[in-house]
Coordinates of C-alpha atoms in Angstrom, one line a residue:
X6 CA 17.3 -17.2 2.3
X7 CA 13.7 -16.8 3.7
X8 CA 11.2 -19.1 0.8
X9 CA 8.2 -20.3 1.5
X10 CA 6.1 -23.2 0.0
X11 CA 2.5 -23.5 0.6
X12 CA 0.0 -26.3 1.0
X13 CA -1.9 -25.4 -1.9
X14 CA -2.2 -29.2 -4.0
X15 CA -3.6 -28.2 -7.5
X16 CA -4.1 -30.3 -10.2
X17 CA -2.2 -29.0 -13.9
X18 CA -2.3 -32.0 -16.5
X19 CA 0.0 -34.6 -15.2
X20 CA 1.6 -33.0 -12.2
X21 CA 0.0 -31.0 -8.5
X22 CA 1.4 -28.0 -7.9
X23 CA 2.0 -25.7 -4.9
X24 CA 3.0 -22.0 -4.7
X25 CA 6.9 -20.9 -4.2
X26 CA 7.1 -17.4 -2.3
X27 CA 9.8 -15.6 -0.5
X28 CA 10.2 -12.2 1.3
X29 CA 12.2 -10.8 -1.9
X30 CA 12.1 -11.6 -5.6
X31 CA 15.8 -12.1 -5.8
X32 CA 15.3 -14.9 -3.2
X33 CA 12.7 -16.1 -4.9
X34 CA 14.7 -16.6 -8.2
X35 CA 17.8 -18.0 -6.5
X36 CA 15.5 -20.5 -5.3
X37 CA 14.0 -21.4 -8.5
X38 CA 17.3 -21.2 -10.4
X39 CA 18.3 -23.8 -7.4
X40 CA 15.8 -26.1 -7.9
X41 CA 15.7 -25.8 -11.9
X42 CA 12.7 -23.7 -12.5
X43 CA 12.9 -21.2 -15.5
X44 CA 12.6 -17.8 -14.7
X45 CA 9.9 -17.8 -17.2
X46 CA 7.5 -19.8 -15.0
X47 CA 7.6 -16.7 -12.5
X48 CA 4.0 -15.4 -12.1
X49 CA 2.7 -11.9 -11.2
X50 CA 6.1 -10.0 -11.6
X51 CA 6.4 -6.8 -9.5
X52 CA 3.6 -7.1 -7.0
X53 CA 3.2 -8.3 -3.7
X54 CA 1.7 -11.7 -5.3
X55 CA 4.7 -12.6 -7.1
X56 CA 5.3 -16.5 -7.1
X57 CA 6.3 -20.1 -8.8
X58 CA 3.9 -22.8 -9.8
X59 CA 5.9 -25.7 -8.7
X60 CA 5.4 -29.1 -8.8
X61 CA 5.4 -31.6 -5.7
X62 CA 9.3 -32.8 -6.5
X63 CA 10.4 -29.3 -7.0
X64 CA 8.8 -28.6 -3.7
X65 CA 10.5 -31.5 -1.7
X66 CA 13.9 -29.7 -3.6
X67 CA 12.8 -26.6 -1.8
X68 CA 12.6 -27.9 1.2
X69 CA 15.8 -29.6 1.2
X70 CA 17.7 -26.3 0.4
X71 CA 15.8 -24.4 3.6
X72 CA 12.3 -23.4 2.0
X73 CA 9.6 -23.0 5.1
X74 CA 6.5 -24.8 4.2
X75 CA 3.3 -22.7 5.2
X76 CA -0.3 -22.7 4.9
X77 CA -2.6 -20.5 3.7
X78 CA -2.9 -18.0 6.4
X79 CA 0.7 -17.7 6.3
X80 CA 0.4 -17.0 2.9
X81 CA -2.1 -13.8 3.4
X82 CA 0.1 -12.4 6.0
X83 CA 3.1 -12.3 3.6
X84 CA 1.6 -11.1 0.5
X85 CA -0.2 -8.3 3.1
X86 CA 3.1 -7.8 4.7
X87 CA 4.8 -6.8 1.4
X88 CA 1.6 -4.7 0.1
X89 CA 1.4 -2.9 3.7
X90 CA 4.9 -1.8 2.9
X91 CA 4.6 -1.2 -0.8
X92 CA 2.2 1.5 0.3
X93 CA 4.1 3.2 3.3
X94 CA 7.1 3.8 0.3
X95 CA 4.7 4.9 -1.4
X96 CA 3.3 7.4 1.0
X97 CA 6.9 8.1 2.0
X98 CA 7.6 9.0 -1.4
X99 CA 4.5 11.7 -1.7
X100 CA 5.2 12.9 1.6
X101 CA 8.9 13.6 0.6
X102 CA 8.2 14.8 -3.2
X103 CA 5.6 17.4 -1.5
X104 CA 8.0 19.0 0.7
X105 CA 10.5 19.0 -2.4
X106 CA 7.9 21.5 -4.9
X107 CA 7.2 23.5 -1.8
X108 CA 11.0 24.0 -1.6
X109 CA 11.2 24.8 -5.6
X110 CA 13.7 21.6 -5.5
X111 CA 13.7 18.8 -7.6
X112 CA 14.4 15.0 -6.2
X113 CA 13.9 11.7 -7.9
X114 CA 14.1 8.2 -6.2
X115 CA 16.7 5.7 -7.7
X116 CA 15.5 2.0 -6.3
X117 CA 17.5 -0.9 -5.9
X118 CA 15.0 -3.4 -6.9
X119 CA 12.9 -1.3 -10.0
X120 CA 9.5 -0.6 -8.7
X121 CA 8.5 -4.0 -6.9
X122 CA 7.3 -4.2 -3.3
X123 CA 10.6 -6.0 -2.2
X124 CA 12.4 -2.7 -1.9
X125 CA 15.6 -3.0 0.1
X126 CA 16.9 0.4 -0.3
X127 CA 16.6 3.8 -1.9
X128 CA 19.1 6.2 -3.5
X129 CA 18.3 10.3 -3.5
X130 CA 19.4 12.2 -6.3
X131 CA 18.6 16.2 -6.3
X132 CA 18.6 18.5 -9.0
X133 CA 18.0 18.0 -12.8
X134 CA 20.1 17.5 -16.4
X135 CA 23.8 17.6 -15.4
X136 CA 23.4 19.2 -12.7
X137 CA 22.0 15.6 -10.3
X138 CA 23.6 14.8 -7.2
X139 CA 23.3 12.5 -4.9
X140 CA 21.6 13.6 -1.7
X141 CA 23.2 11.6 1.8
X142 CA 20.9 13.3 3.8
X143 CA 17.8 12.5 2.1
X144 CA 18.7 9.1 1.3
X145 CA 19.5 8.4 5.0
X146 CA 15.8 9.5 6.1
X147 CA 13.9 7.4 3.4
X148 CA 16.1 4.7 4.1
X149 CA 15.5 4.8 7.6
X150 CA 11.3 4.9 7.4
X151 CA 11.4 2.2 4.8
X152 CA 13.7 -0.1 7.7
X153 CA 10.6 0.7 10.5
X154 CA 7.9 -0.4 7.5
X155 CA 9.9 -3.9 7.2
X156 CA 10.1 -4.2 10.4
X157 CA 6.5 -3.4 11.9
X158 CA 4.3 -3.3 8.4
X159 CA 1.0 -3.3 10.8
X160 CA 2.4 0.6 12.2
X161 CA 0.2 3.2 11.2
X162 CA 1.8 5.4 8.3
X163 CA 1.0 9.3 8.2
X164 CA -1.7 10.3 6.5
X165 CA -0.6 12.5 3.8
X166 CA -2.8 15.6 4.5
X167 CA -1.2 18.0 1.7
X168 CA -2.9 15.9 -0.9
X169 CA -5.9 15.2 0.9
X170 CA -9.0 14.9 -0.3
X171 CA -7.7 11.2 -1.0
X172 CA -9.0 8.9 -3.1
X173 CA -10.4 5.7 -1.2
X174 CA -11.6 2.2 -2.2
X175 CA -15.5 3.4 -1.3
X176 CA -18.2 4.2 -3.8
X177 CA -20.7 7.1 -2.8
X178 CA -24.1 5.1 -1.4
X179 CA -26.6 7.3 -3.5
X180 CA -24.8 7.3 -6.7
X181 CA -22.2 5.1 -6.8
X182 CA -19.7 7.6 -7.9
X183 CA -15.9 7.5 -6.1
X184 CA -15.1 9.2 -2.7
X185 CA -12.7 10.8 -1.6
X186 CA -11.3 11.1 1.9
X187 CA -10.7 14.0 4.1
X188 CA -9.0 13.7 8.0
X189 CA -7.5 14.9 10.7
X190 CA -9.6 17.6 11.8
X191 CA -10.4 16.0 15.0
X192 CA -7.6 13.6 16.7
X193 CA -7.0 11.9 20.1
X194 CA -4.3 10.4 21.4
X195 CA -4.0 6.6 21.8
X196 CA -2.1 4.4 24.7
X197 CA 1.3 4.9 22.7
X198 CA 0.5 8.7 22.3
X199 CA -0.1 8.6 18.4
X200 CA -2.8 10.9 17.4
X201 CA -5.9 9.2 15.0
X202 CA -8.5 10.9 13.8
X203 CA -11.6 11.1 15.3
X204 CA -14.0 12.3 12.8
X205 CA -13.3 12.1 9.0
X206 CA -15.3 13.7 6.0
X207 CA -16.3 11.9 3.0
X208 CA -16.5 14.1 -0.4
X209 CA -18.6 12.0 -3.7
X210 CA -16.3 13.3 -6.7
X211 CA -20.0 13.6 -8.5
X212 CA -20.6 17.2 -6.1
X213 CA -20.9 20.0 -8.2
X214 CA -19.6 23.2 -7.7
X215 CA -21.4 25.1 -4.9
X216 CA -22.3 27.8 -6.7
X217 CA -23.7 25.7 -9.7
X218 CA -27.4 25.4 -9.9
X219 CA -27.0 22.1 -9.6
X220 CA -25.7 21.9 -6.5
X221 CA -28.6 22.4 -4.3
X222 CA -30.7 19.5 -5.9
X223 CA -27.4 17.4 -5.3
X224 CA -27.2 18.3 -2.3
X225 CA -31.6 17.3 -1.3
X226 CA -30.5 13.9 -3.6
X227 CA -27.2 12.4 -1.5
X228 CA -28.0 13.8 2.2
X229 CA -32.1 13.7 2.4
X230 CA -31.5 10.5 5.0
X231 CA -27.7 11.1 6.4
X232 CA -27.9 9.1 9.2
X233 CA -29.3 5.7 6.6
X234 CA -27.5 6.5 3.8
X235 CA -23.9 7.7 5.4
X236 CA -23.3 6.9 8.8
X237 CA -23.1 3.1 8.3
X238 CA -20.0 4.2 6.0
X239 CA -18.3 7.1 7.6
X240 CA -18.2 4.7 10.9
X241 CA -16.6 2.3 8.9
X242 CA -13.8 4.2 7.3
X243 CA -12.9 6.0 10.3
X244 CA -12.3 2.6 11.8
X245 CA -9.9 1.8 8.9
X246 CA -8.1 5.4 9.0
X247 CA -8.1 4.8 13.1
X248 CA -6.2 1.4 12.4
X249 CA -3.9 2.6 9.2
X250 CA -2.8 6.2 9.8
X251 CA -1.3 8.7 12.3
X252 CA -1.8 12.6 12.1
X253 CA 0.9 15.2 13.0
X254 CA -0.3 17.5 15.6
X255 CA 1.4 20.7 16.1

């Protein structure tokens, strides 16, 4: 059982209180059922957050049954370790749902654990009504990407070019619309022979249709000063595409 308690010492009324984490909810619980904390008390359900308020004796209780006490950086890394590989299932899931309409199929993801980040396994089920099956093959490959995200959450994930333009947590610098986020255009390889992008395109979801009047005064408006108003930006979110994704070079 891998539970963590922090050093966090927070006042509530009578009592100071520390966080109780763990790699999977249903660790989490066992712990707290352990230790005699009502599931009720569990904050933040279903995300990469999700924790106990416990007090100092229930913490000393922890520790005695095997909980790890950690600080606060240890902390970040875990809650960025499950969120990390919240998203490559999520990805994975796209990825694999893409392939299945361009195949005029029809797959849906049973999950072990419903829809929280501590995903051990997935079943795949094909077809639809009374017709569902469950698919071995398919099951086998998501299974086996989900086991390299546990195991190296900082590895780049594919970008997922057949949805492309993506949407990205950036906000257009002339009108504060949302961006979205096009790559893979240009690639290199790195010193482990992955392919990143070298160049990457950011679209404002505000652009008008080109032939719209409109879109030639848009145009003058966001890219009068490219290298002021964009540059900063575009260098910054290549860096993060660079670091979190991985093209497919044919």
């Amino acid at each position: 059982m891998t539970v963590y308690v922090d050093d966090m010492q927070a006042k509530y009324r009578r009592m100071v209180m520390c966080h109780m984490l763990a790699d999977t909810d249903e660790e989490l619980h066992a712990m707290a059922s352990a230790i005699d904390v009502a599931r009720k008390w569990h904050q933040k359900p279903g995300t990469p957050h999700s924790h106990y308020d416990i007090c100092m004796s229930k913490k000393a209780k922890a520790i005695k049954l095997g909980a790890k006490q950690i600080g606060r950086k240890e902390v970040a890394e875990l809650v960025n370790k499950k969120r990390l590989v919240s998203l490559a299932i999520f990805q994975l899931f796209q990825c694999e749902m893409s392939r299945v309409i361009e195949r005029n199929e029809s797959y849906f993801f049973g999950i072990d654990y419903a829809t929280r980040p501590d995903i051990t396994t997935v079943s795949v089920f094909k077809g639809v009504g009374p017709d569902i099956t469950f698919d071995q093959i398919q099951t086998d490959k998501v299974n086996s990407a989900l086991a390299v995200a546990k195991k190296s959450p900082q590895a780049r994930i594919q970008f997922p070019e057949h949805l492309a333009p993506i949407p990205i947590a950036a906000e257009c610098p002339i009108c504060g619309k949302p961006l979205l986020l096009n790559a893979g255009e240009g690639c290199e390889q790195d010193a482990n022979g992955e392919w990143i992008a070298t160049e990457i395109e950011l679209l404002c979801t505000s652009e008008p249709e080109f032939n719209s009047p409109d879109w030639d005064d848009w145009y003058r408006w966001h890219y009068s000063m490219p290298y002021v108003d964009w540059l900063p930006l575009e260098q910054r979110v290549l860096r993060a595409v660079r670091k979190k994704y991985f093209f497919r070079v044919d």
